[in-house]
Amino acid sequence: MSLRMIAFMVLGLVFLYGLFTIGFPFLLALLTAIFLERLIGLLMKYLRVGRLTAAAFVCTFFTTVALGLTYIIGFKIVSETIEFWKRAPEYLNNANAYLQDAADQTLLFYQSLPPDIADQLQGWLETGVKGLTDNLNHIVTAISGYFLNVAKTIPSLFIFMFVYLIALYLMCFGLPRIYEAFLNLFDKLSRPKIVTVMSDLKKALLGFLMAQIILGMLTYIVALSGLLILGVDYPLAVALLLVVVEILPVLGTSAVLVPWAIYCFVTGDPHLGIGLIILLLVIAVSRRLLEPKVIGDAVGINALATLISMYVGFELIGVIGLILGPVVIIIYQALRRVGILQFNIKLG
């Protein structure tokens, strides 16, 4: 492999990293524009309207539907969260009452024991209660801190959405020109190869998005089934909340189910607490087992390569590496297939 090819590969990786971080709103707008391109073409063909009109109609329709769904889902989650916090004092009172009753029962038990044994058991109990209290405070502080950080990012989120929507309209208006301008960067002999690489990358990225939708639906079905079996309140909203926190970095379903299970144990409902822990394990195991296979089938690489690329990407650059890792493998395979990237190890 020549130094020139190595330099191009390094620059390409740096460009991809920047695209998936700073340039993510533009990347998302480009993917959405590619996804909507067929619908725009159908409107232009059957309604005989110009590209500007068709693109404006499709973008507006897509934006309206997306914002509507976001509002409905967000409103449901926020309303259920507000209802939960309204009932939080009741939950705390129940927990305090249970702990007080447990303390009274423990005191009666101590009085029936020899003094040395009673003192030793009391010391163990105090240590256990202190450890449980410290862990609960740590969990509450961590969750509160996370949501506080999320609240601080709301202005940035609005800027992201504004940039994304403007970029979406502009890219839908001029996607063919953007495509031609990109191809003009290469000589005529290289263009068919670049077209093949771009086609593979397009299919893989759209497949990746579809894979995430499938995984989200599977998580929702598993969570909803488990919550219905456990007989909890608001199973539809809670299952949706679990899907949302599973998508968010760092949190995951454990951020909801673990504190909930601890609360159940503290308030004297161990059956529900055990059920929530089992549900957490089922969701985590099923998603970890299915994720490499689903993503691998969707993007066109085998499950082992997907798993390795996601793990290496995550270890190197964090959460964004979970997406960028498979993308690098896809581009590598496409470049080898069209003959742009050819090297073999020769021994002796």
mmCIF file of N, CA and C in Angstrom, residues 1 21 26 52 69 84 86 118 126 171 228 245 254 271 280 343:
data_model
loop_
_atom_site.group_PDB
_atom_site.id
_atom_site.type_symbol
_atom_site.label_atom_id
_atom_site.label_comp_id
_atom_site.label_asym_id
_atom_site.label_seq_id
_atom_site.Cartn_x
_atom_site.Cartn_y
_atom_site.Cartn_z
ATOM 1 N N MET A 1 0.852 -1.189 0.000
ATOM 2 C CA MET A 1 0.000 0.000 0.000
ATOM 3 C C MET A 1 0.892 1.244 0.000
ATOM 4 N N THR A 21 -19.614 13.746 14.406
ATOM 5 C CA THR A 21 -19.601 14.532 15.636
ATOM 6 C C THR A 21 -20.089 15.950 15.351
ATOM 7 N N PHE A 26 -25.751 17.756 9.644
ATOM 8 C CA PHE A 26 -25.689 17.723 8.184
ATOM 9 C C PHE A 26 -25.727 16.289 7.662
ATOM 10 N N LEU A 52 -38.481 21.845 -6.834
ATOM 11 C CA LEU A 52 -38.596 22.733 -5.687
ATOM 12 C C LEU A 52 -39.922 22.529 -4.969
ATOM 13 N N LEU A 69 -45.136 13.358 16.068
ATOM 14 C CA LEU A 69 -44.834 12.152 16.834
ATOM 15 C C LEU A 69 -43.952 12.472 18.038
ATOM 16 N N PHE A 84 -45.702 11.013 38.308
ATOM 17 C CA PHE A 84 -44.853 10.255 39.243
ATOM 18 C C PHE A 84 -44.312 11.163 40.339
ATOM 19 N N LYS A 86 -45.554 13.918 41.403
ATOM 20 C CA LYS A 86 -46.631 14.320 42.296
ATOM 21 C C LYS A 86 -46.878 13.274 43.377
ATOM 22 N N ALA A 118 -27.299 -9.633 70.141
ATOM 23 C CA ALA A 118 -28.145 -8.523 69.712
ATOM 24 C C ALA A 118 -27.302 -7.327 69.284
ATOM 25 N N GLU A 126 -27.090 -1.757 61.104
ATOM 26 C CA GLU A 126 -26.802 -0.336 60.896
ATOM 27 C C GLU A 126 -25.854 -0.130 59.721
ATOM 28 N N MET A 171 -30.792 20.408 1.127
ATOM 29 C CA MET A 171 -30.284 19.192 0.482
ATOM 30 C C MET A 171 -31.351 18.526 -0.373
ATOM 31 N N LEU A 228 -46.619 -5.908 31.659
ATOM 32 C CA LEU A 228 -47.990 -6.418 31.741
ATOM 33 C C LEU A 228 -48.051 -7.645 32.651
ATOM 34 N N VAL A 245 -34.681 5.672 26.988
ATOM 35 C CA VAL A 245 -33.441 5.704 27.774
ATOM 36 C C VAL A 245 -32.445 4.673 27.265
ATOM 37 N N SER A 254 -31.291 0.224 32.746
ATOM 38 C CA SER A 254 -30.953 0.063 34.161
ATOM 39 C C SER A 254 -31.173 1.345 34.956
ATOM 40 N N HIS A 271 -41.398 -9.201 45.348
ATOM 41 C CA HIS A 271 -41.770 -9.922 44.136
ATOM 42 C C HIS A 271 -41.664 -9.020 42.903
ATOM 43 N N LEU A 280 -34.974 -6.532 33.461
ATOM 44 C CA LEU A 280 -33.753 -5.832 33.046
ATOM 45 C C LEU A 280 -32.769 -6.795 32.398
ATOM 46 N N PHE A 343 -4.705 -4.815 -1.192
ATOM 47 C CA PHE A 343 -3.408 -5.225 -0.656
ATOM 48 C C PHE A 343 -3.570 -6.595 -0.011
#
